[in-house]
Short mmCIF file of C-alpha atoms in Angstrom, two decimals:
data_model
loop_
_atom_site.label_atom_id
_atom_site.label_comp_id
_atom_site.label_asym_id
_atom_site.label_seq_id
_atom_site.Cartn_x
_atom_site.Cartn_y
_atom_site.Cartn_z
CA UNK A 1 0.00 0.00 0.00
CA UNK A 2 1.76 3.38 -1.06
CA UNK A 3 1.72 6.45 1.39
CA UNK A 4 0.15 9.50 -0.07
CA UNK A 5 1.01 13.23 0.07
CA UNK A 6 0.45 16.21 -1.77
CA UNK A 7 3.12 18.43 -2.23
CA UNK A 8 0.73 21.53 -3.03
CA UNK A 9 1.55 24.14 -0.59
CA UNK A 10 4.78 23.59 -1.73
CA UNK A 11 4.00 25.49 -4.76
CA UNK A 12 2.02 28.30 -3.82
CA UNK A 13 2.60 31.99 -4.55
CA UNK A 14 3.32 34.22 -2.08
CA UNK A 15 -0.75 35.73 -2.99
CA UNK A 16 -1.47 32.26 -1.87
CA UNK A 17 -2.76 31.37 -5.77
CA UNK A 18 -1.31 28.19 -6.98
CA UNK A 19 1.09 27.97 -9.46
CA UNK A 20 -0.20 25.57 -11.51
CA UNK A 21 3.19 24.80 -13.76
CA UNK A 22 4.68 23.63 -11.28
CA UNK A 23 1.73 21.70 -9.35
CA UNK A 24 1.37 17.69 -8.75
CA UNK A 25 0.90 15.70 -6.73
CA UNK A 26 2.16 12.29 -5.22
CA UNK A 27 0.63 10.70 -8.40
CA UNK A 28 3.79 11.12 -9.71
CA UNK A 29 5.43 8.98 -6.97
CA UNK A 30 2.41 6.18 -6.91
CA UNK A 31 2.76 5.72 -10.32
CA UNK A 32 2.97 1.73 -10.66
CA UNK A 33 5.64 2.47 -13.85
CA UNK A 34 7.62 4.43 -11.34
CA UNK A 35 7.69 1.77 -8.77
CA UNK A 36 7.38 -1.39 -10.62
CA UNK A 37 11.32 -1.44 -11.51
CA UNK A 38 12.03 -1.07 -7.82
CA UNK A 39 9.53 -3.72 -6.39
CA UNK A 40 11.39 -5.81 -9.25
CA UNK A 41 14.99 -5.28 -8.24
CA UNK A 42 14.11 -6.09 -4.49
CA UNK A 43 12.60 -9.15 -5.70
CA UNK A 44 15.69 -10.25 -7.07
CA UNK A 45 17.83 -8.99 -4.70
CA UNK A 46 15.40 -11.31 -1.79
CA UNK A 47 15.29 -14.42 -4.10
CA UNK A 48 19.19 -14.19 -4.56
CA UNK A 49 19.85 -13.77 -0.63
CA UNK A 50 16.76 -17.20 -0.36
CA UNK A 51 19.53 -19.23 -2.85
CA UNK A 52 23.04 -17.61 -1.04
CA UNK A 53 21.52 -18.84 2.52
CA UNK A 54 20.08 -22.18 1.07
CA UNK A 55 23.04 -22.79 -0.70
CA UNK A 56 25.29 -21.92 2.60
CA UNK A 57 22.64 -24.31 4.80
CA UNK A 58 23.54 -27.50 2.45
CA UNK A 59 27.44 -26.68 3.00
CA UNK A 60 27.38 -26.58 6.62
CA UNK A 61 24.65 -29.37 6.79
CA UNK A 62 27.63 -31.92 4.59
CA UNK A 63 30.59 -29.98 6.97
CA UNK A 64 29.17 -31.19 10.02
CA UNK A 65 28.19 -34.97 8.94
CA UNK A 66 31.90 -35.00 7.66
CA UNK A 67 33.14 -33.71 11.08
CA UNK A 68 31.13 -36.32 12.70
CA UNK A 69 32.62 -38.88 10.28
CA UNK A 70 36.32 -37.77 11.51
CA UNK A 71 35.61 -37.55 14.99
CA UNK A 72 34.40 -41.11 14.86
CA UNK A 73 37.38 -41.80 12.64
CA UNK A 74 40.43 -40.86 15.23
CA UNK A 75 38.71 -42.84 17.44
CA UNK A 76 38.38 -45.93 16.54
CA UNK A 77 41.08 -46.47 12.75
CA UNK A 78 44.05 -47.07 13.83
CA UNK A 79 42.66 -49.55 17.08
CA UNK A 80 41.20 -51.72 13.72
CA UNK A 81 43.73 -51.21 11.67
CA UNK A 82 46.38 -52.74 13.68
CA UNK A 83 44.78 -56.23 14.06
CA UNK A 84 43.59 -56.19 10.22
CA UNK A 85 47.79 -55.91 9.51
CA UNK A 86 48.31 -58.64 11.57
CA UNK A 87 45.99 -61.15 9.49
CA UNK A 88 46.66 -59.88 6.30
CA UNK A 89 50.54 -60.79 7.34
CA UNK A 90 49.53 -64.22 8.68
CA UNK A 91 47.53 -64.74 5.33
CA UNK A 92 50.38 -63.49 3.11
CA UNK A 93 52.85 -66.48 5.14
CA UNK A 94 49.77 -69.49 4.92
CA UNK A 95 49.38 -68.32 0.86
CA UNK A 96 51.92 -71.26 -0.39
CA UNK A 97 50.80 -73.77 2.27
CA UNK A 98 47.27 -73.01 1.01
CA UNK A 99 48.57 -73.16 -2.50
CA UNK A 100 49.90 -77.02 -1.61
CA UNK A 101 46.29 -78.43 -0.73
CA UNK A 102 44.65 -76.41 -3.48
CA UNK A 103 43.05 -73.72 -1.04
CA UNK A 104 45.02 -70.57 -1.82
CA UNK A 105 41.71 -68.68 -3.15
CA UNK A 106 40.72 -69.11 0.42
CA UNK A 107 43.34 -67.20 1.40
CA UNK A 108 43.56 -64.43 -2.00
CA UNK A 109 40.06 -63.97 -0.16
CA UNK A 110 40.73 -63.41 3.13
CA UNK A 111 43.52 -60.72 1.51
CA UNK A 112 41.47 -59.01 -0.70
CA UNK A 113 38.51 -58.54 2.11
CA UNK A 114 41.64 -56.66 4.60
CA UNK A 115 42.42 -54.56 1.95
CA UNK A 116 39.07 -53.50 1.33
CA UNK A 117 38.43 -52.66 5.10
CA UNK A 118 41.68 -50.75 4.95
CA UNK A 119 40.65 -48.95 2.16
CA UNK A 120 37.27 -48.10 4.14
CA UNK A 121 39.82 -46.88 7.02
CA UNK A 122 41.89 -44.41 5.09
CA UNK A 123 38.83 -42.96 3.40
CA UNK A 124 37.41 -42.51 7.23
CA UNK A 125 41.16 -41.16 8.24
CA UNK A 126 41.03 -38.57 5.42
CA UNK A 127 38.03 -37.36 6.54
CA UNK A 128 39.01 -36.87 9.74
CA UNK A 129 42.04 -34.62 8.64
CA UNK A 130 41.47 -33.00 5.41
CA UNK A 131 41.51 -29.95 7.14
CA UNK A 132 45.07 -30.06 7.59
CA UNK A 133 46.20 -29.93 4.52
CA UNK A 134 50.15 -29.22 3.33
CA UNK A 135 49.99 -26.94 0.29
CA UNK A 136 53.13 -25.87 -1.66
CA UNK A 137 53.75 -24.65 -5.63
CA UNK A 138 52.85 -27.85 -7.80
CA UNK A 139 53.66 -27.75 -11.76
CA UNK A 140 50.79 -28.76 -13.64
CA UNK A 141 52.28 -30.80 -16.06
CA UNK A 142 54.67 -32.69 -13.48
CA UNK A 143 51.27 -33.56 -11.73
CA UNK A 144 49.95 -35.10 -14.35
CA UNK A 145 52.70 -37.22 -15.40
CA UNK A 146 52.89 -38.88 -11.64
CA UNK A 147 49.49 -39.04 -12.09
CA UNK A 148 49.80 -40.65 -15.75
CA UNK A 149 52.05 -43.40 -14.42
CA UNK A 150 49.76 -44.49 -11.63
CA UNK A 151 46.79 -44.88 -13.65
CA UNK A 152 48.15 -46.50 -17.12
CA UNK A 153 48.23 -50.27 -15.98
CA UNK A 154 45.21 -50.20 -14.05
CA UNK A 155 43.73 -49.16 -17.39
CA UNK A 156 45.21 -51.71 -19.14
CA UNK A 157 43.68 -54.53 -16.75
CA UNK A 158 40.40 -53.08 -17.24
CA UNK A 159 40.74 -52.62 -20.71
CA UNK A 160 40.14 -48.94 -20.79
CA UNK A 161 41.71 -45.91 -23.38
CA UNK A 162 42.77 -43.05 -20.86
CA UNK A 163 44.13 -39.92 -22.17
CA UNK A 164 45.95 -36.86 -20.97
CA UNK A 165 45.17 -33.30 -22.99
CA UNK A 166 48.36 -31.00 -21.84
CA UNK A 167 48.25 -29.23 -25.14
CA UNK A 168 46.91 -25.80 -23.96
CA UNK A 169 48.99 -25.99 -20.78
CA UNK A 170 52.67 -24.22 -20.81
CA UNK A 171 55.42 -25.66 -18.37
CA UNK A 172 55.28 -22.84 -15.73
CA UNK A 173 51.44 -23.51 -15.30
CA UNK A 174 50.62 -24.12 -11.56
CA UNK A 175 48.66 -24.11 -8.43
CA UNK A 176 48.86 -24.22 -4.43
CA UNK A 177 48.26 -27.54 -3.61
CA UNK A 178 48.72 -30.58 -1.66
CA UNK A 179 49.60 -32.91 -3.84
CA UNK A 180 48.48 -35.87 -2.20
CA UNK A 181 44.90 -34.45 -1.76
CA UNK A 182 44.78 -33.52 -4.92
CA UNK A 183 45.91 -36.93 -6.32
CA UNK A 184 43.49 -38.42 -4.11
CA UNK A 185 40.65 -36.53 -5.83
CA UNK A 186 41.51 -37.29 -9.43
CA UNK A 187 42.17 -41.28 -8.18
CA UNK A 188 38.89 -41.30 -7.05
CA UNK A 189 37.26 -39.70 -10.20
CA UNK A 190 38.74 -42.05 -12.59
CA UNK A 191 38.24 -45.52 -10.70
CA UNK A 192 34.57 -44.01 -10.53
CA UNK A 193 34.64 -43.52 -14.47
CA UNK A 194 36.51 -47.04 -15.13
CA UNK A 195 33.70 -48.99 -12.62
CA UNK A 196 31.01 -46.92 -14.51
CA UNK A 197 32.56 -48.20 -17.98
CA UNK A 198 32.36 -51.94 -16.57
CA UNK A 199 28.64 -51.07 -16.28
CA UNK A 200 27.79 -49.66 -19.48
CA UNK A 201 27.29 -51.37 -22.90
CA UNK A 202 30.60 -49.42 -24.00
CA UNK A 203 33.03 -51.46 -21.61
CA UNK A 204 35.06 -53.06 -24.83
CA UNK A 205 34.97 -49.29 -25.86
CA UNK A 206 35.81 -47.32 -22.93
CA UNK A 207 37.51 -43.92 -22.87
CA UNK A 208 38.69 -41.54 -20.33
CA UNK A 209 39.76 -38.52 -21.33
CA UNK A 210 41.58 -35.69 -19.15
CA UNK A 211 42.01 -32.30 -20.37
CA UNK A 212 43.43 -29.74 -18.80
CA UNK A 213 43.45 -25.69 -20.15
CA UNK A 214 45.02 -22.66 -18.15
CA UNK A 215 43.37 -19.45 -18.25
CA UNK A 216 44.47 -15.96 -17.05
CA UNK A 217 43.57 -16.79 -13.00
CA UNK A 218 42.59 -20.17 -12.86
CA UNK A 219 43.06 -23.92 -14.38
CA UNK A 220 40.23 -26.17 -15.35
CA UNK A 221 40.61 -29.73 -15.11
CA UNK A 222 37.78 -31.89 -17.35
CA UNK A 223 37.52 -35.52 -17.24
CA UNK A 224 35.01 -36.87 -19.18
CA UNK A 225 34.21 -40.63 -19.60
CA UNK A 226 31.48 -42.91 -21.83
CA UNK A 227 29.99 -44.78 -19.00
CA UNK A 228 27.20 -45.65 -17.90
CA UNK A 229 25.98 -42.20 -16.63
CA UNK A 230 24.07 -41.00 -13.45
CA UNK A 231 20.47 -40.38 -13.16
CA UNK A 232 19.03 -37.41 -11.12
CA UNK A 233 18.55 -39.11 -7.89
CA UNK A 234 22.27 -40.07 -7.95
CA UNK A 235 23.18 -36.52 -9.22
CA UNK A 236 20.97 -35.01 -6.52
CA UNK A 237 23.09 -37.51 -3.52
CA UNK A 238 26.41 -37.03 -5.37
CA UNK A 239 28.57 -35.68 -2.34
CA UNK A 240 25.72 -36.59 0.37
CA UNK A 241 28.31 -38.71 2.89
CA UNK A 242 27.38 -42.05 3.13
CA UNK A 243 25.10 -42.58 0.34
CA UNK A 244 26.20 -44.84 -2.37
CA UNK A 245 25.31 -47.33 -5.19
CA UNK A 246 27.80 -49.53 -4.31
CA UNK A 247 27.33 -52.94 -2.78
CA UNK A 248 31.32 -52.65 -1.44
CA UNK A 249 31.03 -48.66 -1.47
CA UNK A 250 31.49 -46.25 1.76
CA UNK A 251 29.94 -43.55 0.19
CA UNK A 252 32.61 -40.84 1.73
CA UNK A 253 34.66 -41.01 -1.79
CA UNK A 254 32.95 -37.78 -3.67
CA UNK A 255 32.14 -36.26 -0.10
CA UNK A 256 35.94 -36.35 0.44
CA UNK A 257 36.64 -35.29 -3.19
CA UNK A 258 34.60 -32.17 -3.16
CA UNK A 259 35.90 -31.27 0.57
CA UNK A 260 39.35 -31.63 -0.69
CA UNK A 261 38.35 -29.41 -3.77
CA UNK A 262 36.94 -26.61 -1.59
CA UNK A 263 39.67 -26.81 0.89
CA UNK A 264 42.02 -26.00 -1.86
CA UNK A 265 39.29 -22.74 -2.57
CA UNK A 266 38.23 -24.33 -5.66
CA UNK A 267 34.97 -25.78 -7.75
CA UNK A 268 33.53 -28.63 -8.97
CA UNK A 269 30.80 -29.61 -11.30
CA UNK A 270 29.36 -32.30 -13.40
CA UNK A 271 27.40 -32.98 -16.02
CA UNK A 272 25.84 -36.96 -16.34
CA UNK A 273 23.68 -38.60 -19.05
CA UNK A 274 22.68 -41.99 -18.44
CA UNK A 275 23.77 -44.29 -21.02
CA UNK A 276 26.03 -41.52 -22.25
CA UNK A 277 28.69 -40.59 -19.71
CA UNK A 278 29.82 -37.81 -17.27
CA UNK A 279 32.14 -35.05 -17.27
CA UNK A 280 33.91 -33.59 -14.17
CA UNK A 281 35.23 -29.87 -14.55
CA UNK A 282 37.33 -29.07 -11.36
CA UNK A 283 38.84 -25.33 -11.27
CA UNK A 284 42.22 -24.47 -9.30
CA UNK A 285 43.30 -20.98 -8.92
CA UNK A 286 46.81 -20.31 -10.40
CA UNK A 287 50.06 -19.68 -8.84
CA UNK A 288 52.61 -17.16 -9.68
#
């Protein structure tokens, strides 16, 4: 409801006649084309500040199930991981006497079950200290070769094409990092891609491909794969901790991954088709 005044006697002449030239009235001010641009522009400015405090809600919300995760984590990861060394050890000596009687998958078993609870304990230890992270000048390119070498044979196994695009990147390209986060992240991305290639129809045709391009201020990171490809609901429960699709699956990984990312002051985003692929962009500032 607008306020209404009348700005008459502001315009009278000194014979107290009205000057009628320079009369109106608040008209002028109620007009709904005067006011309409306003009303529009707070309206926009409110629904902006609704997304900003939504948006900062579902950060904290994820923030303080991961703390929970950690504090649970130094409690209780290295007590079990201690006893889980000591079978895997035993198991590792009884392999060749198991071999003798023709029971040596018993023990491959045994093996491959430790390592997967150890791998559930270091995801659970990371999440627990990610906040402590060790960042110092890392070359781009350098990266990417370690990370080259540690991924070639596992795609070879699986039967997988992975390729690195440094071609827009020069050799003094780089970023504050820890390295071992940041290798942890891209790890986790690709044995997500090569499982989701397993999956799809195109697993005798899979492709990974990893291209990097350096702009004025910051470094974007795509890796794009021919999977299987995520619906919504998965999209939607991408980096909710603990959910997963995974019969063997924690569901910290992408938690971790985009913690890791924003730690580092960072982004990252995805696109998913099912029965198409997905694409990961991931943006790092630059370094001088």
């Amino acid at each position: 409801m607008y306020m209404r005044h009348n700005f008459r006697h502001r315009f009278r002449r000194k014979n107290n006649t009205l000057n009628k030239n320079t009369s109106f009235t608040d008209k002028t001010l109620s007009s709904p084309d005067h006011i309409s641009p306003q009303v529009e522009s707070m309206q926009k400015k409110y629904e902006e500040a609704e997304e900003q405090i939504a948006h900062l809600k579902n950060i904290i919300f994820h923030q303080e199930r991961l703390c929970l995760v950690g504090r649970f984590a130094a409690g209780i990861a290295h007590e079990v991981r201690n006893p889980l060394t000591i079978i895997k050890g035993f198991m590792q000596l009884l392999h060749k006497d198991l071999e003798r009687i023709d029971k040596k998958d018993y023990a491959e078993m045994v093996i491959s079950e430790v390592n997967r609870a150890n791998h559930i304990i270091e995801n659970f230890l990371t999440a627990a200290k990610f906040n402590e992270s060790s960042k110092k000048k890392v070359y781009l390119k350098q990266f990417f070769a370690e990370i080259d070498a540690l991924i070639q044979s596992e795609a070879l196994l699986r039967n997988i094409q992975i390729s690195i695009n440094l071609e827009q990147v020069d050799s003094n390209c780089a970023t504050q990092m820890d390295s071992q986060e940041i290798k942890q992240v891209f790890l986790n991305l690709l044995k997500n891609s090569a499982e989701a290639i397993e999956d799809s129809p195109n697993k005798n045709e899979g492709y990974i491909c990893i291209k990097v391009i350096q702009k004025n201020e910051y470094i974007k990171i795509s890796i794009n794969d021919n999977g299987k490809g995520m619906d919504d609901v998965v999209l939607s429960n991408l980096y909710t901790p603990f959910f997963t699709t995974k019969e063997e699956g924690t569901g910290l990984g992408m938690a971790l991954c985009r913690e890791i990312i924003h730690n580092h002051n960072g982004k990252i985003e995805v696109e998913s088709e099912v029965g198409v692929g997905t694409r990961f962009d991931i943006y790092l500032n630059r370094s001088e």
